[in-house]
PDB file of C-alpha atoms in Angstrom:
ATOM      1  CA  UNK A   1      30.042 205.283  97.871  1.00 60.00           C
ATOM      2  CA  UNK A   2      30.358 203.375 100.640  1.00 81.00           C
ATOM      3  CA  UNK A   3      30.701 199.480  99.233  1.00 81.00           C
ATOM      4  CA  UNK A   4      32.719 201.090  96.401  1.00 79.00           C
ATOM      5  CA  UNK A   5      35.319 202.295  99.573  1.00 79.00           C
ATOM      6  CA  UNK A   6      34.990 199.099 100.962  1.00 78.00           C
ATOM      7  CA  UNK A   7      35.879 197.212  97.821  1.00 83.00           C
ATOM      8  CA  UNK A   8      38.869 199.589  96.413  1.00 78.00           C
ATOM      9  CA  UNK A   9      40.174 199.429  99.974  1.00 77.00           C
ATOM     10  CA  UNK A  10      40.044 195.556  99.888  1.00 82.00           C
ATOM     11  CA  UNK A  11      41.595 195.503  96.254  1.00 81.00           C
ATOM     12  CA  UNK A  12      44.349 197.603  97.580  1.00 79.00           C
ATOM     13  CA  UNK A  13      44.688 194.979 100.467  1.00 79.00           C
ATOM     14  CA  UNK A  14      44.900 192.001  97.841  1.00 80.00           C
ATOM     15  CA  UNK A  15      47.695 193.813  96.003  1.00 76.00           C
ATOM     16  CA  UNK A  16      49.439 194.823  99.248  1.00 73.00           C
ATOM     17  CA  UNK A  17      49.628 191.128 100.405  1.00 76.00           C
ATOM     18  CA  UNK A  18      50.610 189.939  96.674  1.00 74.00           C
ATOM     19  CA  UNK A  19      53.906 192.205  96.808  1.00 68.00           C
ATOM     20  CA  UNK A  20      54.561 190.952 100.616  1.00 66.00           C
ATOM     21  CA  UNK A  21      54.373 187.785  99.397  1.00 72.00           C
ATOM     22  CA  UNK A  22      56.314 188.152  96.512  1.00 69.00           C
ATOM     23  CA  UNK A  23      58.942 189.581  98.494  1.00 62.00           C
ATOM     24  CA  UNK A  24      58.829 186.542 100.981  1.00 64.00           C
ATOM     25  CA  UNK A  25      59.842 184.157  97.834  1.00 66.00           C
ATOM     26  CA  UNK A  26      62.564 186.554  96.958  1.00 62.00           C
ATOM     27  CA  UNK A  27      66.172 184.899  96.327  1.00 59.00           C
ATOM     28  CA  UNK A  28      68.329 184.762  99.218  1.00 62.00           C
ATOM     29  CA  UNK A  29      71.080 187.147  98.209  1.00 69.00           C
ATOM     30  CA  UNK A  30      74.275 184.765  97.589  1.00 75.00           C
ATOM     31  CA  UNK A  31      78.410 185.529  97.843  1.00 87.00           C
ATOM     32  CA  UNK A  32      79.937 184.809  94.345  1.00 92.00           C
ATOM     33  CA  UNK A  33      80.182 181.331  93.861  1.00 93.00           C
ATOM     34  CA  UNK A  34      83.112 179.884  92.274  1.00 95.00           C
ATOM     35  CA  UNK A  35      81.393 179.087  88.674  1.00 95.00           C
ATOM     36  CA  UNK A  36      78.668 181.353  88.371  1.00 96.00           C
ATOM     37  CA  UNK A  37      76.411 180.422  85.498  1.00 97.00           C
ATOM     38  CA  UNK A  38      76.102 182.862  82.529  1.00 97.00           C
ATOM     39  CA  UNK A  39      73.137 185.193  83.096  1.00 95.00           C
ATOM     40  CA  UNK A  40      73.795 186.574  79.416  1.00 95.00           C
ATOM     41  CA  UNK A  41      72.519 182.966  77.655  1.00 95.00           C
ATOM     42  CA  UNK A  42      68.876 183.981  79.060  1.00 93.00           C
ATOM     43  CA  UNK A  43      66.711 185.707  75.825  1.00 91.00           C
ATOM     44  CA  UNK A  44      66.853 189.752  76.797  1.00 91.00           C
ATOM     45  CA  UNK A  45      69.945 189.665  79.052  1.00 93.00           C
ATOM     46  CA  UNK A  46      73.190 191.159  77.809  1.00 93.00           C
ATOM     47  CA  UNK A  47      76.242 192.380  79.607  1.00 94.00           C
ATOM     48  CA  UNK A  48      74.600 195.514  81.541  1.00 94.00           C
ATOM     49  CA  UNK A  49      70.891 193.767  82.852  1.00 93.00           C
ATOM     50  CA  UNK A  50      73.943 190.572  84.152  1.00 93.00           C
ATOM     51  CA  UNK A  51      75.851 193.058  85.827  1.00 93.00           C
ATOM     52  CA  UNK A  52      72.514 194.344  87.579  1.00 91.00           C
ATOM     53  CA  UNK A  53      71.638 190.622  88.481  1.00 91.00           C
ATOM     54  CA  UNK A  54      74.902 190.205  90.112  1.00 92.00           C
ATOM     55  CA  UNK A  55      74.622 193.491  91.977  1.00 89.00           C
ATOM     56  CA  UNK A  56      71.668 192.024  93.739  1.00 87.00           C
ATOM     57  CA  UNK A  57      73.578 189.008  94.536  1.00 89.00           C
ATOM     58  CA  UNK A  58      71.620 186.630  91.678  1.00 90.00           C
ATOM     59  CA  UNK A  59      74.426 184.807  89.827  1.00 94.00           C
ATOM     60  CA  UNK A  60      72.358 181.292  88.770  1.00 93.00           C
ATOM     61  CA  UNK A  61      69.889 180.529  86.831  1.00 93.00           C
ATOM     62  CA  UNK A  62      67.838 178.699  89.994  1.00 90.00           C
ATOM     63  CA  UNK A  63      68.248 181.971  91.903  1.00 88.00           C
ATOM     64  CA  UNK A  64      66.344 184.451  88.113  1.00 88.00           C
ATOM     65  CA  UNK A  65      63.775 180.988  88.143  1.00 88.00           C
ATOM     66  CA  UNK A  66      63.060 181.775  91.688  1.00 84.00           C
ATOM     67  CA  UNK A  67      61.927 185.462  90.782  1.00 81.00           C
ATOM     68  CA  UNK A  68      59.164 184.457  88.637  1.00 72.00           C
ATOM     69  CA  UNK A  69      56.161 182.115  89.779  1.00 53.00           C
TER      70      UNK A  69
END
């Protein structure tokens, strides 16, 4: 029981250090910029999931590239 403890506790520590890390690469939340680029040409993005984006500040297609590895 123990080395399974020992190994769900270190899993649990991989994942933990994947989501800091993830969160580390994050965008950096932007003002409006003049032109934004068009969120809704992206396949699965329409009007609503755009207006989402923007809420978090992500208004370019470098910034939605960023959020993926």
């Amino acid at each position: 029981a123990t080395l399974a403890s020992a190994r769900a506790a270190e899993a649990l520590l991989d994942d933990v250090k994947a989501v800091a890390e993830s969160a580390m690469r994050a965008p950096v939340r932007k003002a409006k910029p003049a032109r934004p680029d068009d969120l809704k040409a992206i396949s699965g993005v329409g009007p609503k999931l755009e207006q989402v984006l923007n809420g978090f500040g992500i208004w370019t297609y470098g910034q939605v590239a960023a959020l993926v590895d």
